[in-house]
XYZ file of C-alpha atoms in Angstrom:
423
model
C -1.170 -6.934 -30.107
C -0.160 -10.358 -30.991
C 1.397 -12.509 -28.061
C 3.713 -15.445 -29.130
C 3.851 -17.946 -26.576
C 6.506 -17.614 -24.108
C 9.154 -20.093 -22.566
C 7.847 -20.409 -19.054
C 8.477 -24.264 -18.717
C 11.236 -23.579 -15.580
C 8.509 -21.443 -13.782
C 6.153 -24.171 -14.299
C 7.970 -27.003 -13.499
C 10.717 -25.616 -10.946
C 8.644 -22.772 -9.257
C 6.242 -23.288 -6.278
C 2.397 -23.203 -6.829
C 2.464 -20.504 -4.612
C 3.104 -18.267 -7.640
C 0.234 -15.454 -8.540
C 1.080 -12.243 -10.766
C 2.347 -14.255 -13.494
C -0.290 -16.456 -13.971
C -2.716 -13.375 -15.058
C 0.509 -12.122 -17.054
C 1.688 -15.211 -18.771
C 4.643 -13.632 -20.319
C 8.352 -13.416 -19.164
C 9.059 -9.460 -18.763
C 12.492 -8.426 -19.385
C 12.943 -4.621 -18.909
C 11.316 -1.552 -17.562
C 11.160 2.217 -17.860
C 8.920 4.642 -16.463
C 5.353 3.485 -16.853
C 6.252 0.407 -19.395
C 7.373 -2.666 -19.191
C 8.413 -4.819 -22.008
C 8.844 -8.552 -22.366
C 11.145 -10.627 -24.341
C 9.697 -10.073 -27.591
C 9.474 -6.555 -27.120
C 6.153 -6.297 -27.058
C 5.197 -3.229 -24.492
C 3.056 -3.248 -21.307
C 1.565 0.241 -19.724
C 1.816 -0.569 -16.264
C -1.172 0.382 -13.986
C -0.112 -1.926 -10.813
C 3.509 -0.277 -9.937
C 4.850 -2.937 -8.370
C 1.933 -3.441 -5.912
C 2.792 0.309 -4.922
C 6.325 -0.125 -4.770
C 7.219 1.988 -7.740
C 5.857 5.171 -6.964
C 7.887 6.962 -9.443
C 7.988 4.604 -12.254
C 10.589 1.663 -12.952
C 14.277 2.451 -13.117
C 13.560 6.186 -12.577
C 16.754 7.505 -14.078
C 17.302 10.253 -11.622
C 17.280 7.263 -8.488
C 19.197 5.125 -10.904
C 22.055 7.387 -11.077
C 22.345 7.589 -7.459
C 22.316 3.960 -6.808
C 24.764 3.524 -9.634
C 27.234 6.005 -8.042
C 26.799 4.478 -4.709
C 27.768 1.202 -6.244
C 30.640 2.383 -8.210
C 32.173 3.756 -5.073
C 31.508 0.864 -3.304
C 29.056 2.033 -0.864
C 28.446 -0.450 1.871
C 25.492 -2.678 0.888
C 25.009 -4.914 3.879
C 25.182 -3.401 7.054
C 22.565 -4.546 9.342
C 21.803 -1.874 12.032
C 25.413 -0.404 11.363
C 25.718 3.288 11.323
C 26.683 4.259 7.810
C 26.893 7.252 5.931
C 23.976 6.129 3.194
C 21.129 5.825 6.659
C 22.741 9.447 8.209
C 21.475 11.160 4.767
C 18.098 9.174 4.579
C 17.284 9.713 8.304
C 18.389 13.248 8.061
C 16.446 14.092 4.884
C 13.725 12.030 6.130
C 13.677 14.698 9.109
C 13.915 17.701 6.825
C 11.526 16.768 4.253
C 8.705 14.532 5.774
C 8.623 14.926 9.566
C 9.574 18.302 10.338
C 7.344 20.000 7.848
C 4.365 18.069 9.071
C 5.328 18.741 12.894
C 5.504 14.872 13.242
C 7.492 13.911 16.290
C 8.106 10.419 15.348
C 11.570 7.731 16.108
C 12.523 6.154 13.245
C 12.976 2.022 13.603
C 14.388 -0.278 10.793
C 12.263 -3.427 11.417
C 13.320 -5.550 8.373
C 13.061 -5.255 4.566
C 8.878 -5.691 4.344
C 6.018 -4.201 4.805
C 4.952 -7.124 6.983
C 7.918 -6.760 9.047
C 7.005 -3.196 9.773
C 3.372 -4.685 10.821
C 4.813 -7.462 13.346
C 6.912 -4.651 14.846
C 4.303 -2.339 15.373
C 2.093 -5.022 17.054
C 5.069 -5.902 19.180
C 5.581 -2.466 20.209
C 2.008 -1.785 20.909
C 1.743 -4.774 23.329
C 4.925 -4.414 25.080
C 3.938 -0.844 25.680
C 0.549 -1.154 27.013
C 0.619 -4.700 28.666
C -2.295 -6.505 26.761
C -2.267 -8.953 23.822
C -5.642 -8.019 21.938
C -5.457 -5.806 18.766
C -8.491 -4.695 16.767
C -8.392 -4.555 12.813
C -11.367 -3.982 10.527
C -13.168 -5.851 8.221
C -11.593 -6.092 4.810
C -8.165 -5.184 6.202
C -5.030 -6.629 4.762
C -1.562 -5.839 6.984
C 0.643 -8.884 5.562
C 1.172 -12.498 5.351
C 3.279 -13.282 8.516
C 1.397 -14.822 11.507
C 0.818 -11.409 13.686
C -0.023 -9.138 10.811
C -2.128 -12.111 9.120
C -4.137 -12.363 12.481
C -5.202 -8.565 11.845
C -5.990 -9.553 8.054
C -9.847 -9.932 6.928
C -9.203 -11.988 3.813
C -10.506 -15.614 4.562
C -8.179 -17.159 1.731
C -5.045 -15.575 3.073
C -5.767 -16.476 6.719
C -6.607 -20.042 5.759
C -3.095 -20.080 4.452
C -1.700 -19.910 8.175
C -2.661 -23.694 9.103
C -2.881 -22.447 12.899
C -5.714 -20.638 14.469
C -4.790 -16.735 14.223
C -5.567 -15.264 17.432
C -5.381 -11.836 19.614
C -7.033 -9.892 16.741
C -10.685 -8.590 16.898
C -12.361 -7.029 13.568
C -14.840 -4.232 13.788
C -16.724 -2.601 10.777
C -14.716 -0.618 8.385
C -16.014 2.738 7.414
C -19.718 2.622 5.621
C -19.770 -1.209 6.439
C -23.367 -0.799 7.010
C -24.066 1.108 4.084
C -24.522 4.090 6.462
C -27.376 2.453 8.395
C -25.448 1.972 11.903
C -23.720 5.439 13.396
C -20.065 5.006 13.416
C -18.318 2.911 15.781
C -21.556 2.253 17.717
C -20.344 -1.673 18.157
C -17.004 -1.278 19.189
C -17.676 1.498 21.902
C -20.366 -0.548 23.242
C -18.089 -3.765 23.412
C -15.496 -1.606 25.268
C -17.804 -0.090 27.803
C -19.722 -3.559 28.367
C -18.003 -5.686 31.115
C -19.786 -8.559 29.859
C -19.188 -8.164 26.231
C -16.131 -10.781 26.340
C -13.746 -8.166 24.376
C -10.247 -8.240 25.826
C -9.218 -4.718 26.338
C -7.400 -3.543 23.240
C -3.577 -2.677 23.320
C -3.993 -0.763 19.846
C -5.952 -0.510 16.875
C -4.781 -0.943 13.280
C -6.264 0.591 9.959
C -5.649 1.683 6.589
C -7.196 5.109 5.626
C -7.754 3.439 2.311
C -8.032 -0.357 1.975
C -6.173 -1.310 -0.916
C -6.516 -5.354 -1.177
C -9.620 -5.186 0.374
C -11.291 -3.295 -2.615
C -10.278 0.378 -2.540
C -12.419 1.167 0.698
C -12.080 4.847 1.439
C -12.217 5.884 4.961
C -13.862 9.302 5.461
C -11.523 11.879 7.071
C -14.248 12.113 9.690
C -14.139 8.555 10.692
C -10.698 8.430 11.070
C -10.874 11.335 13.390
C -13.562 9.693 15.013
C -11.668 6.588 15.263
C -8.651 8.753 16.964
C -10.815 10.236 19.685
C -11.928 7.087 20.292
C -8.653 5.290 20.799
C -7.360 8.199 23.016
C -10.575 7.890 25.167
C -10.274 3.992 25.634
C -6.212 4.142 25.889
C -5.378 2.689 22.586
C -2.587 3.299 20.257
C -3.866 3.823 17.169
C -1.859 2.422 14.401
C -2.069 3.665 10.737
C -0.760 1.045 8.249
C 1.042 3.325 5.421
C 2.542 0.467 3.489
C 0.771 1.102 0.077
C -0.848 4.651 0.439
C 1.881 6.231 1.910
C 4.685 8.060 0.018
C 2.224 9.965 -2.048
C 0.132 7.309 -3.101
C -3.273 9.207 -1.981
C -1.905 12.923 -2.470
C -0.044 13.909 0.446
C 2.759 11.876 1.817
C 0.948 10.032 4.256
C -2.222 8.924 3.860
C -3.879 10.285 7.188
C -2.652 14.009 6.423
C -6.249 14.707 5.099
C -8.118 13.727 8.420
C -5.906 16.268 10.404
C -4.632 13.007 12.537
C -0.983 12.254 14.329
C -1.437 8.105 14.492
C 0.460 6.730 17.804
C 2.620 4.389 14.945
C 2.748 4.150 11.496
C 3.977 1.985 9.114
C 5.740 2.658 5.889
C 7.000 0.716 3.002
C 6.579 -0.250 -0.463
C 7.705 3.014 -2.191
C 9.679 4.511 0.824
C 12.938 3.393 -1.065
C 11.306 4.656 -4.575
C 13.035 2.198 -6.520
C 11.630 -0.933 -5.691
C 14.147 -2.016 -3.080
C 13.143 -3.999 -0.201
C 12.847 -1.289 2.560
C 10.174 -0.757 5.640
C 9.802 1.859 8.364
C 8.213 1.687 11.692
C 7.485 5.099 12.993
C 6.293 5.928 16.660
C 6.121 8.577 19.135
C 9.311 8.924 21.162
C 7.601 7.904 24.396
C 6.643 4.525 23.335
C 10.273 3.972 22.429
C 11.164 1.345 25.255
C 12.729 -1.227 23.243
C 15.725 -2.779 24.486
C 18.785 -2.997 21.901
C 18.167 -6.029 19.817
C 14.822 -6.798 20.989
C 13.510 -6.917 17.321
C 15.880 -7.274 14.603
C 16.582 -8.877 11.504
C 19.433 -9.267 9.264
C 18.055 -7.315 6.192
C 16.977 -4.309 7.940
C 19.587 -2.046 6.777
C 19.389 -1.971 3.243
C 21.925 0.512 2.207
C 20.924 0.978 -1.530
C 17.824 1.272 -0.542
C 18.500 4.103 1.427
C 20.460 5.740 -1.270
C 17.461 5.604 -3.765
C 15.043 6.784 -0.804
C 16.821 9.403 -0.274
C 17.181 10.829 -3.598
C 13.482 10.301 -4.114
C 12.600 12.541 -1.334
C 14.861 15.103 -2.622
C 13.649 14.987 -6.407
C 9.970 14.714 -5.275
C 9.024 15.925 -1.679
C 11.648 19.225 -1.414
C 9.679 21.863 -3.085
C 6.310 21.457 -0.606
C 3.416 20.692 -2.306
C 4.203 20.133 -6.052
C 4.192 16.398 -6.088
C 0.745 16.263 -4.059
C -1.013 18.882 -6.414
C 0.164 16.546 -9.648
C -1.255 13.499 -8.279
C -4.399 15.054 -7.466
C -4.913 16.382 -10.871
C -3.819 12.895 -12.365
C -6.114 11.359 -9.900
C -9.174 13.726 -11.124
C -7.999 12.660 -14.494
C -8.565 8.964 -13.761
C -11.626 9.743 -12.220
C -13.160 11.182 -15.174
C -12.143 8.364 -17.131
C -13.955 5.718 -14.713
C -17.133 7.942 -14.729
C -17.249 7.315 -18.501
C -16.705 3.587 -18.306
C -19.558 3.218 -15.458
C -21.755 5.479 -17.788
C -21.104 3.133 -20.653
C -22.011 -0.177 -18.683
C -24.554 0.716 -16.124
C -25.915 -2.666 -15.798
C -22.481 -3.970 -14.880
C -20.766 -1.506 -12.730
C -21.755 -1.355 -9.021
C -19.236 1.870 -7.955
C -15.880 3.410 -8.801
C -13.809 4.789 -6.172
C -10.774 6.054 -5.049
C -8.180 8.954 -3.823
C -5.215 10.464 -5.191
C -3.926 7.511 -7.578
C -5.574 4.694 -6.105
C -8.800 3.836 -7.762
C -10.896 0.625 -8.216
C -14.300 -0.103 -10.208
C -16.419 -2.760 -8.595
C -18.674 -5.058 -10.913
C -22.013 -6.464 -9.829
C -20.642 -9.984 -11.071
C -17.514 -10.860 -9.208
C -15.727 -12.750 -11.986
C -16.288 -9.802 -14.291
C -13.334 -8.122 -13.071
C -10.989 -10.865 -13.564
C -12.157 -11.374 -17.132
C -11.398 -7.313 -17.761
C -7.690 -7.554 -16.179
C -6.838 -10.708 -18.396
C -8.246 -8.518 -21.633
C -6.776 -5.701 -20.572
C -3.088 -7.447 -20.684
C -4.201 -9.131 -24.250
C -4.262 -5.301 -24.867
C -0.959 -4.536 -23.161
C -2.218 -3.023 -20.120
C -1.566 -4.088 -16.695
C -3.919 -4.137 -13.738
C -4.973 -6.283 -11.189
C -8.179 -7.469 -9.156
C -8.649 -6.727 -5.359
C -11.918 -7.094 -2.962
C -12.736 -9.906 -0.943
C -14.360 -11.521 -4.250
C -11.627 -10.115 -6.511
C -14.782 -7.996 -7.653
C -12.659 -4.514 -8.078
C -10.351 -3.853 -10.896
C -7.593 -1.631 -9.139
C -5.907 0.833 -10.621
C -2.386 2.114 -9.351
C -0.298 3.674 -11.630
C 2.960 5.528 -11.046
C 2.656 8.932 -9.419
C 5.331 10.246 -12.437
C 2.681 8.762 -15.301
C 2.138 11.560 -17.810
C -1.299 12.371 -18.639
C -0.953 10.922 -22.102
C -0.535 7.859 -20.668
C -3.395 7.593 -18.253
C -5.282 8.428 -21.232
C -3.930 5.405 -23.115
C -4.366 3.039 -20.218
C -8.165 4.180 -19.642
C -8.900 3.829 -23.240
C -7.594 0.144 -22.945
C -9.391 -0.415 -19.983
C -12.650 1.046 -21.480
C -12.154 -1.403 -24.638
C -11.473 -4.434 -22.338
C -14.805 -3.787 -20.591
C -16.649 -3.470 -23.251
C -15.251 -6.456 -24.814
C -16.086 -8.854 -21.859
C -19.300 -8.175 -21.855
């Protein structure tokens, strides 16, 4: 399609150099619906990004939008800190009835602040408070957020360098298949824990993503996650699962760890929990861990009532009928996998690997710069995709769970063309 030069002057002169996504997609977006975004000139873009996973049900989902508009039009409470409101009550009851009880999960619910990194900070604080220890173990290529505590358990060197100070009290361990199957799982980790001369402080907790999104779509095997849970129990460490991007149905089940059959001690949830892209996050934990003093962790915007409204509507619309949403996501995921198989077979000299679960997939290229070129060409062809991985070597596919099979085919065709045209 033909793209005229948009007016980006105010962004380039006034907005900070820290901006990023707008550099890869140099246009001015104006409206969005479902799996498509439109710029000011009316050009349409098929969205395989979904707000970095915060729009699992698409842009301006009509059911969620109707619930939000009705709430606002009746002057429903917008800002409520942690006051009790009808919107919060409706969400808590629906979340318990449709998510927690059917999965026999005993969790208490904490609203720590509006973003994922707020949830991670609260999880780390609680783990340290419960265990009386400061050390947290994370994994290679992990990403848990950009605030200092979350950054200390994040692997990416570029992001860590932005802290400007030493990041302490976090220890990295090898993620699943880090040594390409050459080393038994947790050999190094368990040896350090048991060796009094290892220098490893006894950790309060381990934090893990079942699928590392920013780290390159690295998928942990269910047996690896089960072994990790057993190790944590043996060694008196809490298990924290960061489900901020991979939860809310992204991998199929509502929680990404369900496939492994584990019950983490603490779970962080954000991004698509509101369903509409509104800021909201949760920290879930076993009741016996709830040793917070009133106000010990708080935040001005932790009670985002419009987000409670759309979150309730999303749960009632997509998760009230048991496994229908999960089955649809898995079917759509199989469609994506077939598309990536075709792309790989056409480009055997260039593609290193494809991998994913549900509706999160990545295709890794042997030349790390290739992925960025493909994403830029895809944008020119009307498809929004981003890179991930420590060198930006992976093209990451994160379409809405509500995307149609036809839209998936269209996007995969554009991606295949972008790969061909950047040889």
